[in-house]
Coordinates of C-alpha atoms and ligand atoms in Angstrom, one line a residue:
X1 CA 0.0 0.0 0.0
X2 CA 1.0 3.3 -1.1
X3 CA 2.1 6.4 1.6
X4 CA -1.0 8.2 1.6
X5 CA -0.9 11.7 1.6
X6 CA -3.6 14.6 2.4
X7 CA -4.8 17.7 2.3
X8 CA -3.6 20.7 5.1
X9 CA -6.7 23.1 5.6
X10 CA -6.9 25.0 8.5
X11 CA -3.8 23.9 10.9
X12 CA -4.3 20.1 10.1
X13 CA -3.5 17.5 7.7
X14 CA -7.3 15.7 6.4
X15 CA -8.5 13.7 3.8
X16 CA -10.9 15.2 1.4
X17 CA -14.1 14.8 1.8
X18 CA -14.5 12.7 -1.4
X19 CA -12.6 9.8 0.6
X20 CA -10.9 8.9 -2.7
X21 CA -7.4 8.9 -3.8
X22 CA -5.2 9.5 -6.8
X23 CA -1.7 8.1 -7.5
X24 CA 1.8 9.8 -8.5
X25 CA 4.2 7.6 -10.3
X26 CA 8.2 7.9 -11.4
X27 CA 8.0 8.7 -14.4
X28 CA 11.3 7.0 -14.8
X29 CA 10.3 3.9 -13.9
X30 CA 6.0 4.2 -13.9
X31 CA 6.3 0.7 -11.8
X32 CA 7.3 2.8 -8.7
X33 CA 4.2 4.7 -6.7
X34 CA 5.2 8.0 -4.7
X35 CA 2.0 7.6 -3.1
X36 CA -1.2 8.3 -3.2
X37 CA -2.5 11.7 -2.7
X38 CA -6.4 12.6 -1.1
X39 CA -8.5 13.6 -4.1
X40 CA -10.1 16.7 -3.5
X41 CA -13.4 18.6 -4.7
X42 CA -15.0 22.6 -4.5
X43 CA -15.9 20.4 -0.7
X44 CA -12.7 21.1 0.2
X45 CA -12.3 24.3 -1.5
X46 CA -15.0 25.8 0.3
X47 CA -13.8 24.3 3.6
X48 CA -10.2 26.3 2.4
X49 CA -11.4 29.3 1.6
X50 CA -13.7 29.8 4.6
X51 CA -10.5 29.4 7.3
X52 CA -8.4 31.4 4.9
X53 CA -10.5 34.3 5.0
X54 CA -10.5 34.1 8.9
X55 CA -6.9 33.6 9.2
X56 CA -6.5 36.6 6.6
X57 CA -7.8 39.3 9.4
X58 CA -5.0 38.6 12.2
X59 CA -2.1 37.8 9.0
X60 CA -2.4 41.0 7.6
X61 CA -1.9 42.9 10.9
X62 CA 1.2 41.1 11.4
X63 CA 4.4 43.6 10.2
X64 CA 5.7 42.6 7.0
X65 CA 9.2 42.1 8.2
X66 CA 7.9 39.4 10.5
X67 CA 6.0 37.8 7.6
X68 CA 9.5 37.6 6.1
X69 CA 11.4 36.4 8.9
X70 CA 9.2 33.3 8.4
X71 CA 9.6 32.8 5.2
X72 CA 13.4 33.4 5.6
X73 CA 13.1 30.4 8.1
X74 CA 11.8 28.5 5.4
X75 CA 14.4 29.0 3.1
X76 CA 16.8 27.9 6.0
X77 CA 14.9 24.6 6.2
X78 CA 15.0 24.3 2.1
X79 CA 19.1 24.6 2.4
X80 CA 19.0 21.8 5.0
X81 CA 17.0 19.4 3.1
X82 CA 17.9 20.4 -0.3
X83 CA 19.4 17.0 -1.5
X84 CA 16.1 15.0 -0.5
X85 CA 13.6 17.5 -1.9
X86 CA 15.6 17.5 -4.9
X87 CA 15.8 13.7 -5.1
X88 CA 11.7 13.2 -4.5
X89 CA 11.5 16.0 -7.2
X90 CA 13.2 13.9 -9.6
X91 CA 11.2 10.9 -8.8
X92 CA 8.2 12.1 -9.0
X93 CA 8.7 14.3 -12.5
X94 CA 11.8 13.2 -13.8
X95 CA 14.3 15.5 -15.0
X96 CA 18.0 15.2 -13.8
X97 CA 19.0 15.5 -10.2
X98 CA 21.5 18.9 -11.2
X99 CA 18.0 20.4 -12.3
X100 CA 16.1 19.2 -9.5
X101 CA 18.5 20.8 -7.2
X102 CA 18.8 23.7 -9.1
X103 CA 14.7 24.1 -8.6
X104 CA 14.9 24.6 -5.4
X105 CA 17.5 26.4 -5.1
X106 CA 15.5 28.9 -6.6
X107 CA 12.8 28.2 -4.2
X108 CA 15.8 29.2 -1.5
X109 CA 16.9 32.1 -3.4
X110 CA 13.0 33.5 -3.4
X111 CA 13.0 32.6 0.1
X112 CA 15.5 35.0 1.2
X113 CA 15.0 37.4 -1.6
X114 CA 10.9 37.5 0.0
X115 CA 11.9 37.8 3.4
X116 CA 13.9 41.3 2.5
X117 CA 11.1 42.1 1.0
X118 CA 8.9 42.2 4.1
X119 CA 11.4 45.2 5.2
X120 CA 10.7 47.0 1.6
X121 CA 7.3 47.0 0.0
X122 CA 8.3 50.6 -1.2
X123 CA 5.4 52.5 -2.2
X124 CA 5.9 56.2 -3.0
X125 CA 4.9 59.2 -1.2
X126 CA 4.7 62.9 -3.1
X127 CA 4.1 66.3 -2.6
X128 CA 0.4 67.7 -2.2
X129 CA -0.6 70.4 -4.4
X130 CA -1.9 72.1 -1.6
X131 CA -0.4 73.6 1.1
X132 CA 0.3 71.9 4.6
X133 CA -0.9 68.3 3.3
X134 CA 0.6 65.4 2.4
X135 CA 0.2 62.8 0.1
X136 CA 1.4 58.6 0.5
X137 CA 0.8 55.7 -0.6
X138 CA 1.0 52.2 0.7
X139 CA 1.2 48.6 -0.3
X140 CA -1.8 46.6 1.2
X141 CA -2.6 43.1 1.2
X142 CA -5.6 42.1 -1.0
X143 CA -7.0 38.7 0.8
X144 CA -7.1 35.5 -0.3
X145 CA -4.8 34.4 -3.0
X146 CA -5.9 31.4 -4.9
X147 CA -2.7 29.8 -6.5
X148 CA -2.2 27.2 -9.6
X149 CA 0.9 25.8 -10.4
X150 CA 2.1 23.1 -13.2
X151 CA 4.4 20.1 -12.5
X152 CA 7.5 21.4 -14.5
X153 CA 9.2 23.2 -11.8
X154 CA 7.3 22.1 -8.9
X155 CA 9.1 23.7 -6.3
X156 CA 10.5 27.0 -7.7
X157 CA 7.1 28.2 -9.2
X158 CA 5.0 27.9 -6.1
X159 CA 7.5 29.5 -4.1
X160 CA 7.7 32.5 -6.9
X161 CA 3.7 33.2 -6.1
X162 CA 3.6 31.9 -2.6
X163 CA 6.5 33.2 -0.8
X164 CA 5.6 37.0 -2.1
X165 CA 1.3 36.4 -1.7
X166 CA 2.3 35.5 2.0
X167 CA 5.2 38.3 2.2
X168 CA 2.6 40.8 1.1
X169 CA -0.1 39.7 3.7
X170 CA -2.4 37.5 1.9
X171 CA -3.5 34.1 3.1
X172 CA -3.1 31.5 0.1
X173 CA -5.2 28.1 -1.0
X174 CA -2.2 26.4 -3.2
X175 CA -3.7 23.7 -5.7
X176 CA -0.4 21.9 -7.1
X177 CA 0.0 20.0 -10.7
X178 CA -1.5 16.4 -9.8
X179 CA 2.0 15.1 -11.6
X180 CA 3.9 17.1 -8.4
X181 CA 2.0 16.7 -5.5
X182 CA 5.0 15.4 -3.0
X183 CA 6.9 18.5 -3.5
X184 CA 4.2 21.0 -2.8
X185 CA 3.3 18.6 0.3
X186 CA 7.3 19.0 1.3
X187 CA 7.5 22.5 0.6
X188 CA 4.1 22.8 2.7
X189 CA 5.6 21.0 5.6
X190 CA 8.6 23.6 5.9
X191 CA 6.2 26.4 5.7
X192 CA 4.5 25.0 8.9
X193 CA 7.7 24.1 10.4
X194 CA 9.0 28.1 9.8
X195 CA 6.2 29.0 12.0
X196 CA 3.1 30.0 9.2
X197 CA 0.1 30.1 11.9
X198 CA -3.0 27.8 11.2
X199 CA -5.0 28.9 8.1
X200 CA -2.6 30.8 6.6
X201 CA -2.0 28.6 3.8
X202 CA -4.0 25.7 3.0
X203 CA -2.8 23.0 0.5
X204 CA -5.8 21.5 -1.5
X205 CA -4.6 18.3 -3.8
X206 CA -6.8 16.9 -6.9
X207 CA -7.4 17.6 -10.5
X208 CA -7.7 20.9 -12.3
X209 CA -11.7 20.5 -13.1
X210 CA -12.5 19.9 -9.9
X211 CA -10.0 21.8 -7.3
X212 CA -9.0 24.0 -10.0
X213 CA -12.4 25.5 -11.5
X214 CA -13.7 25.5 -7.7
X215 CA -10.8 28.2 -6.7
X216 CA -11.1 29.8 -9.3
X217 CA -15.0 30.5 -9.6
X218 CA -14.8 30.5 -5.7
X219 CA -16.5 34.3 -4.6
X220 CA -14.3 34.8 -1.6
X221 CA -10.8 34.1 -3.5
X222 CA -9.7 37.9 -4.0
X223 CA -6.9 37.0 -6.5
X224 CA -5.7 33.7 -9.2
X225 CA -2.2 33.6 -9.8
X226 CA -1.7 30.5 -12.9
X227 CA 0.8 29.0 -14.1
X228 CA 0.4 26.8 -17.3
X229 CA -0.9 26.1 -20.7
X230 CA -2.8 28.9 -22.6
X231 CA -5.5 26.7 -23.4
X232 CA -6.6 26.7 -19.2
X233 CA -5.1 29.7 -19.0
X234 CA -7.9 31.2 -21.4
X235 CA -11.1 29.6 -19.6
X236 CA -9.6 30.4 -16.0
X237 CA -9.8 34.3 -17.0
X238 CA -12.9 34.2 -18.6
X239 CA -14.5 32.5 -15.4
X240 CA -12.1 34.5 -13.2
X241 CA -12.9 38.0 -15.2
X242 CA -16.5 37.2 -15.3
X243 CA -15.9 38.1 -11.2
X244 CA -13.8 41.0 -11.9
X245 CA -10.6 39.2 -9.9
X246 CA -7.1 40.0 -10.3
X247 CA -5.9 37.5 -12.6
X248 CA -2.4 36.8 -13.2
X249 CA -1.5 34.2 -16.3
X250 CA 2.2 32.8 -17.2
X251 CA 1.7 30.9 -20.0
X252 CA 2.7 28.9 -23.2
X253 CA 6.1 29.5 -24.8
X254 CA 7.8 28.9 -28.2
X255 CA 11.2 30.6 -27.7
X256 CA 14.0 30.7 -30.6
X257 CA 17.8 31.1 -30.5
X258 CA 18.7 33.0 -33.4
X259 CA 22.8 32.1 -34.2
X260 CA 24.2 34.2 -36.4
X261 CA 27.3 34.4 -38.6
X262 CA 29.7 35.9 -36.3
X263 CA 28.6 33.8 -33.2
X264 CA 30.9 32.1 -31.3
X265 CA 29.9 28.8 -32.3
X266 CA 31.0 26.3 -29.3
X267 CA 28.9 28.7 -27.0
X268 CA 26.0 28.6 -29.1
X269 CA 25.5 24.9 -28.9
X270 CA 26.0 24.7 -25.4
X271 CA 23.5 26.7 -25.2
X272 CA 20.8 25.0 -27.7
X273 CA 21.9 21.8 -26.1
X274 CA 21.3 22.8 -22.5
X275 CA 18.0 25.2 -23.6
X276 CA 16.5 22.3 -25.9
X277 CA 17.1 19.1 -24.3
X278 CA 17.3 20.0 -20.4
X279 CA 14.3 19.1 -18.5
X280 CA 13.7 16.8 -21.7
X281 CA 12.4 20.5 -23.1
X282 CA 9.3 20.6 -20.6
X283 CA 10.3 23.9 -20.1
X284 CA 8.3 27.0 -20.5
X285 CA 11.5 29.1 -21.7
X286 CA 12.3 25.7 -23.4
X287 CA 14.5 26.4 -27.0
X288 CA 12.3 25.1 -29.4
X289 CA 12.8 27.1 -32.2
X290 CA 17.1 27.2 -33.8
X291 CA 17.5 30.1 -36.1
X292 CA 20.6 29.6 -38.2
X293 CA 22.5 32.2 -40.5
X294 CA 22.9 30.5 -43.8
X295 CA 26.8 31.3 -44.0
X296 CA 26.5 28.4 -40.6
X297 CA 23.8 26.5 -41.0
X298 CA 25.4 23.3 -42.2
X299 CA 28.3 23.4 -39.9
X300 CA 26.3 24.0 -36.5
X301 CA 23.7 21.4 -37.3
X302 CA 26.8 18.8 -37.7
X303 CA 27.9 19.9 -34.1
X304 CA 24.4 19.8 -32.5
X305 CA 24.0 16.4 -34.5
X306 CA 27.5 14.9 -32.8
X307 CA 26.8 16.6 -29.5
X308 CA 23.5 15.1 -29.6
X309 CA 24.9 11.5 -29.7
X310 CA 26.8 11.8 -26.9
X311 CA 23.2 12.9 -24.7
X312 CA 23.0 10.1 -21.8
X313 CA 18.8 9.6 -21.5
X314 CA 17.7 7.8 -18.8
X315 CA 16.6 7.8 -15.2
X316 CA 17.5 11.8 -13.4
X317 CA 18.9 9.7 -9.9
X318 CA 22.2 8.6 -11.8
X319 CA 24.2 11.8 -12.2
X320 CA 25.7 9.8 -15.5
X321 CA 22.3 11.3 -17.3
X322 CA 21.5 14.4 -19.1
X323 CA 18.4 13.7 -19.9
X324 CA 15.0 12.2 -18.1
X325 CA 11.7 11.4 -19.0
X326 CA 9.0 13.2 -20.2
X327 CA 6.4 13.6 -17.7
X328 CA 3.7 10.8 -18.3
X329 CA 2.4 8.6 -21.3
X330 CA 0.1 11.4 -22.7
X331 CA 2.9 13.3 -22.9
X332 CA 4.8 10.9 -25.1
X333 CA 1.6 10.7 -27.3
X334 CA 1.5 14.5 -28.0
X335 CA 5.2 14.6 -28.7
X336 CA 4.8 12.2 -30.9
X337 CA 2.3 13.5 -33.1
X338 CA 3.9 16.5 -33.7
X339 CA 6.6 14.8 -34.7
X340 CA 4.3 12.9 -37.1
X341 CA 3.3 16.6 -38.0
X342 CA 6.3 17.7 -38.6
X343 CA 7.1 14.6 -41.2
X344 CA 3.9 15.4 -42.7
X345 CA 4.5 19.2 -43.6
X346 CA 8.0 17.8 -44.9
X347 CA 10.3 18.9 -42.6
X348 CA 13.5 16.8 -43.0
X349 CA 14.2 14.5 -39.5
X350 CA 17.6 14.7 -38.4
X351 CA 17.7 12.7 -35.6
X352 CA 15.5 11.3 -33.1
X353 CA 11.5 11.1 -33.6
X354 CA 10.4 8.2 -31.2
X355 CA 9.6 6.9 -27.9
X356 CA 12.7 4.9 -26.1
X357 CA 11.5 1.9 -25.0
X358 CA 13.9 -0.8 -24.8
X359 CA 16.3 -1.8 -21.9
X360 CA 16.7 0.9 -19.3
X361 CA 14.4 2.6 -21.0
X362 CA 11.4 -0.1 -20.9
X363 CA 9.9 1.2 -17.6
X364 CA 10.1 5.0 -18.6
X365 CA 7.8 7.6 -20.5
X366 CA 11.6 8.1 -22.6
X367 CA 11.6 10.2 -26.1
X368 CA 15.0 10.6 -27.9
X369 CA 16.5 14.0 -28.4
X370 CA 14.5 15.1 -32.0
X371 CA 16.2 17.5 -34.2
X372 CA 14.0 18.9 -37.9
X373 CA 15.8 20.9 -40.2
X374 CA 14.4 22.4 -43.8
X375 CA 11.6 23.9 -41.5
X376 CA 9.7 26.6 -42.9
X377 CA 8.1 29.3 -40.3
X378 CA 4.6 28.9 -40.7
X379 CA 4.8 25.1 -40.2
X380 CA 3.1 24.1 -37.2
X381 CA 6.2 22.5 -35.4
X382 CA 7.3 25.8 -35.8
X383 CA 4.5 27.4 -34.3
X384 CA 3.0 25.3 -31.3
X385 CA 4.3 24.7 -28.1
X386 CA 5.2 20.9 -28.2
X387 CA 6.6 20.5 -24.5
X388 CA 9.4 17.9 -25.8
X389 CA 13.1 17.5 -26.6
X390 CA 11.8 18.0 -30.5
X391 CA 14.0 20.8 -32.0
X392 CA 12.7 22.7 -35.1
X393 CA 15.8 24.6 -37.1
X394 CA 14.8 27.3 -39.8
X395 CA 17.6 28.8 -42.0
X396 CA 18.1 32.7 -42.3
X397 CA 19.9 35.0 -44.6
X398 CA 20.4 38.1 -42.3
X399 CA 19.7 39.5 -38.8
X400 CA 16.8 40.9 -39.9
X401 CA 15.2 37.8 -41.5
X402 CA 16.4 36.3 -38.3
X403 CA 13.9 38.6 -36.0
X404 CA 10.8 38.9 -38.3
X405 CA 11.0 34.7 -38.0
X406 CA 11.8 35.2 -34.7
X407 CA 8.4 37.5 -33.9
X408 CA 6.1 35.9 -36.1
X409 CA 5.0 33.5 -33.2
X410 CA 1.8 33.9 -30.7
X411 CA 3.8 33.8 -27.9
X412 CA 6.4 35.8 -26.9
X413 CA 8.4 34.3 -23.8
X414 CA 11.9 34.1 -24.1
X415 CA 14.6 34.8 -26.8
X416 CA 18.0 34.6 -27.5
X417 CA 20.2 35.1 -29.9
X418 CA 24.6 35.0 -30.2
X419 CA 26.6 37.3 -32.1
X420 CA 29.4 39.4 -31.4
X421 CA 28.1 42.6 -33.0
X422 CA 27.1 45.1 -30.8
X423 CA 24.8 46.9 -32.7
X424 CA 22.9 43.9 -33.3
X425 CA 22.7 43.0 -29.9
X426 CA 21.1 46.6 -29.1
X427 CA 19.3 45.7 -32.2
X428 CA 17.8 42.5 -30.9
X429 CA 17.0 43.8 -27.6
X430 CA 15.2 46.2 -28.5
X431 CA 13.3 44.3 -31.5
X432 CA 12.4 40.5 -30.1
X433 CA 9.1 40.5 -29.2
X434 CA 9.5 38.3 -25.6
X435 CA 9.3 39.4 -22.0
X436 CA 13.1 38.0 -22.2
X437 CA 15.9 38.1 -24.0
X438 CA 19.2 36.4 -23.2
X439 CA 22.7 37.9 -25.0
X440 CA 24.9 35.2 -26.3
X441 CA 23.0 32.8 -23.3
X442 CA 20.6 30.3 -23.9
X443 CA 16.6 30.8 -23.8
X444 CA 16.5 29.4 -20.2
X445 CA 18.2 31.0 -16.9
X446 CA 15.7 33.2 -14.9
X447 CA 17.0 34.6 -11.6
X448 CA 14.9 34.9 -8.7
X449 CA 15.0 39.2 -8.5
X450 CA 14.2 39.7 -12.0
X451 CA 10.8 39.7 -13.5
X452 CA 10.1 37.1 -15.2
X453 CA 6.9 36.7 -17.8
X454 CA 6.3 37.0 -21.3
X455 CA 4.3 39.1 -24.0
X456 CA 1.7 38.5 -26.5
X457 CA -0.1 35.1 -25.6
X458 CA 1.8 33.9 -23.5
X459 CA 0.3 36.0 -20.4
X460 CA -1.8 39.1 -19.5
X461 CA 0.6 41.5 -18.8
X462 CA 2.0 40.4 -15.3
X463 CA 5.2 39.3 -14.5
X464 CA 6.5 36.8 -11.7
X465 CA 9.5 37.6 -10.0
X466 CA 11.4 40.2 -8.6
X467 CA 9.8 43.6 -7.3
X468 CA 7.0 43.3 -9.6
X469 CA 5.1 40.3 -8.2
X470 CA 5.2 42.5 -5.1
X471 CA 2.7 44.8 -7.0
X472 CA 0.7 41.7 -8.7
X473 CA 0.1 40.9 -4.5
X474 CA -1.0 43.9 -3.1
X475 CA -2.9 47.0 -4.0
X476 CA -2.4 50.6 -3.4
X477 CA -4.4 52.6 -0.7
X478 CA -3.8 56.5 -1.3
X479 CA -3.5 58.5 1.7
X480 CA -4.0 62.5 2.1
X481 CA -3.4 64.3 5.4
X482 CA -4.6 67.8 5.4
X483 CA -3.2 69.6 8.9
X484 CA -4.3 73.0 7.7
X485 CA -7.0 72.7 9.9
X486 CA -9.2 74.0 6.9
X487 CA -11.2 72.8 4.2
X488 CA -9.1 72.8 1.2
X489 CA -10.7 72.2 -2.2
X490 CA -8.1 70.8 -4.7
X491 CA -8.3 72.0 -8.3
X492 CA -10.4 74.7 -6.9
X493 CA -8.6 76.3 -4.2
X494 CA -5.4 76.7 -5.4
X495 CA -6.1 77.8 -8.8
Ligands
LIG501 P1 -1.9 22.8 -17.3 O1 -2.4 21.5 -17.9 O2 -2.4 24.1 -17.8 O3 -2.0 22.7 -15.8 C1 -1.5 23.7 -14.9 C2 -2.2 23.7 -13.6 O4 -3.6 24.0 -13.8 C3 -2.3 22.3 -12.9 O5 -2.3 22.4 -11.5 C4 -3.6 21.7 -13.4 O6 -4.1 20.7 -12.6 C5 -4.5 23.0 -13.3 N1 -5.7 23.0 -14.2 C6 -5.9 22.2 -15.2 N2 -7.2 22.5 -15.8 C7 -7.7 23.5 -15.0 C8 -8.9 24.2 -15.0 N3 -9.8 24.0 -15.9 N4 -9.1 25.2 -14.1 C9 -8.1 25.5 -13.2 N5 -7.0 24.8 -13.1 C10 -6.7 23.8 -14.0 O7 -0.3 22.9 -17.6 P2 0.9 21.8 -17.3 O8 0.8 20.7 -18.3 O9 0.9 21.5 -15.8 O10 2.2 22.7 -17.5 C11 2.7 22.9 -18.8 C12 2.3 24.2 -19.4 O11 2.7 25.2 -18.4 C13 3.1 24.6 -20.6 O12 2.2 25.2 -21.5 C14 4.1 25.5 -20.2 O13 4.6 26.4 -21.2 C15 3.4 26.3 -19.1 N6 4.3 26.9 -18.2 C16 4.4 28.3 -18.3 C17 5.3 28.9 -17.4 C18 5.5 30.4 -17.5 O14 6.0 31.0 -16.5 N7 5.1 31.1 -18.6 C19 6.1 28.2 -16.5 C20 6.0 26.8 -16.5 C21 5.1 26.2 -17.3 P3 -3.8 19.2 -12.9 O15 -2.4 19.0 -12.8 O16 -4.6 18.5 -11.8 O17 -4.4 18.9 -14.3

């Protein structure tokens, strides 16, 4: 029998009120069970939201700085057990144990980056434009912050919304991916363990139809924060909208590194390597797009071709692998039909282009490193987010070829391109349409401090990370102190 796992709504750990249960599996090895997590309904939602809202009046009298001290604690507790979260991570989603630790290292970074935080929440304060009066502003908590997450960075991404909803003096219902629920239940447990007082946050497991649409239609949830696909992220802000909530959407991506002529070639496929084929390119900043000059294009796709055979896919635990799994069977099915796709609409296949099934392989949702060239940019492998270690390379004559194929995309996440000319990098930076671009660095590499989000569809405008999610969490109260002792009429008075 499975470890069984539950929900942690209002100070306590309880199954749902369903009484049923779902399962996570390795996805190296789909033999293994992680356990098997309390399946949840808008039951437990409501049950959520109802302590949340109570907790939400004695949290947001509490000073920010001792908000942050907590979640400082918590980040000390994420440095101590480091090496275990980072080694359930990887068997519960697969990708390589230097990633896995890397994730929550970032969830430590936003730890201590959140607890400084507390001590800022700058807001600005101005002249009046009448006499003996002042004018502020302050940053106040909103309420109750309802909070999605996908499985591809389980830790890192809920600590990007959580840490700074808490921070900011919000009390949070957290609704982790289904593929990803030990890690949020981990990352739960050191929130408790820092001291977070009863109701603060409550962790509600089960799928996105039920738990999901029940947060997010929920009346008394103030705020969504999403992460994932654009297709849910759509419906969640028309329902969301619909109740005139503060919606904040990180979505699909279909990022490109452009190489040009004058590159510095080595670089540049370290970098496609590392942004196309880490996390087996179940990445939102995943490379899935190579733009080539023509004067390089043969020559680089013979080095990515010879690095490529030298990729070690198999199970994230042994530190001999590059590469893991993708995440679960339906996974493998979609990247294969693109692939399928791709032959179809007469790309040329390079390398790669099918499940791994044999050997150490036989227990695992595997897919080998795929590489297309001869793509043209209105082919749908060019244009839709796959999710996969399937590479699509379209050839260029100039930079500015190189950016119009670049920006004719939906989404607009990240970008990156290598060259040594420095009027092309100014260029680029200012002409990429993506809420990133990387110079001579591959599409992937977010730091905790900086924003981080991208334009066009693939969000609404906000951005994670850094000061600005401080501004997603809270909301501005303007204050005017008149000590004049007087009525004074502005616009009228003084003019
Ligand atoms: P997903 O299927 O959209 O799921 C994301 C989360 O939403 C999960 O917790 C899911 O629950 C839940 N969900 C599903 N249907 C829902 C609904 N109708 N209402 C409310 N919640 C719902 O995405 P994913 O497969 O986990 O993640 C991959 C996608 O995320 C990719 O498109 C990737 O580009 C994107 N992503 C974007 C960023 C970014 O910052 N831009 C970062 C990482 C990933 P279940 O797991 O229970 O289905």
């Amino acid at each position: 029998m499975a470890e069984q796992y539950l929900n942690y709504i209002d100070g306590k750990w309880r199954p749902a009120e369903s009484g049923q249960w779902f399962e996570n599996r390795n996805p190296a090895n789909w033999d293994e069970v992680i356990g098997a997590f309390t399946r949840s309904d808008r039951r437990d939602v409501d049950r959520a939201v109802q302590v949340a809202r109570k907790a939400f009046d004695e949290w947001r009298l509490m000073p920010a700085p001792h908000r942050g001290a907590i979640i400082k604690r918590a980040g000390d507790l994420m440095v101590e057990r480091k090496e275990l979260l980072a080694r359930d991570m990887t068997r519960e989603m697969g990708k390589v144990l230097a990633e896995t630790r890397g994730d929550v290292q970032e969830g430590i970074d936003t730890a201590y980056y959140a607890a400084v935080e507390g001590r800022r929440l700058f807001s600005h304060t101005t002249p009046s434009e009448l006499p003996n009066k002042m004018n502020l502003s302050f940053r106040m908590p909103i309420g109750v912050a309802g909070l999605i997450t996908p499985w591809n960075f389980p830790m890192a991404i809920p600590t990007w919304k959580i840490f700074p909803a808490l921070v900011c003096g919000n009390t949070v219902i957290f609704k982790p991916a289904s593929d990803t629920p030990l890690t949020a239940t981990h990352l739960v447990d050191i929130l408790i363990e820092a001291g977070l007082p009863p109701g603060v946050i409550n962790l509600v497991h089960g799928g996105g139809g039920a738990v999901g649409t029940a947060i997010v239609e929920h009346p008394d949830i103030d705020l969504i924060s999403f992460t994932g696909s654009s297709v849910v992220g759509r419906e969640i802000n028309s329902r969301a909208g619909a109740q005139l909530k503060r919606v904040s959407l990180e979505l699909g991506g279909k990022n490109a590194q452009i190489v040009m002529d004058d590159a510095d070639l080595d670089l540049a496929l370290e970098g496609v390597l590392w942004g196309a084929f880490g996390t087996t390119g179940q990445r939102c900043t995943a490379t899935s797009r190579l733009i080539l000059h023509e004067a390089i294009h043969d020559r680089f796709l013979d080095m990515l071709l010879a690095a490529i055979s030298k990729l070690n896919i198999g199970d994230g635990l042994s530190e001999a692998n590059h590469v893991g799994p993708l995440i679960n069977q339906s996974q493998v099915e979609i990247v294969h039909g693109y692939v399928e796709i791709g032959q179809g609409e007469g790309a040329r296949l390079l390398v790669g282009g099918h499940p791994l099934k044999e050997g150490d392989h036989a227990a695992g949702w595997f897919y080998s490193p795929t590489v297309f060239a001869d793509v043209t940019p209105r082919m749908r492998i060019f244009q839709e987010e796959i999710f996969g270690p399937v590479l699509s390379v379209v050839r260029v004559k100039d930079f500015d070829e190189a950016v119009s194929v670049h920006n004719d995309c939906v989404y607009g996440l990240s970008s990156s391109i290598f060259t040594q000319d420095v009027n092309r990098v100014f260029r680029a930076v200012r002409d990429l349409e993506a809420g990133i671009t990387y110079i001579n660095g591959p599409t992937i590499g977010a730091e905790c401090h900086m924003p981080f989000g991208g334009v066009k569809e693939t969000g609404n405008g906000h951005r994670e990370g850094g000061w600005s999610v401080y501004e997603f969490f809270s909301e501005i109260k303007t204050v005017y102190v008149d000590f004049s002792g007087k009525l004074q009429r502005a616009q009228i008075d003084n003019y």
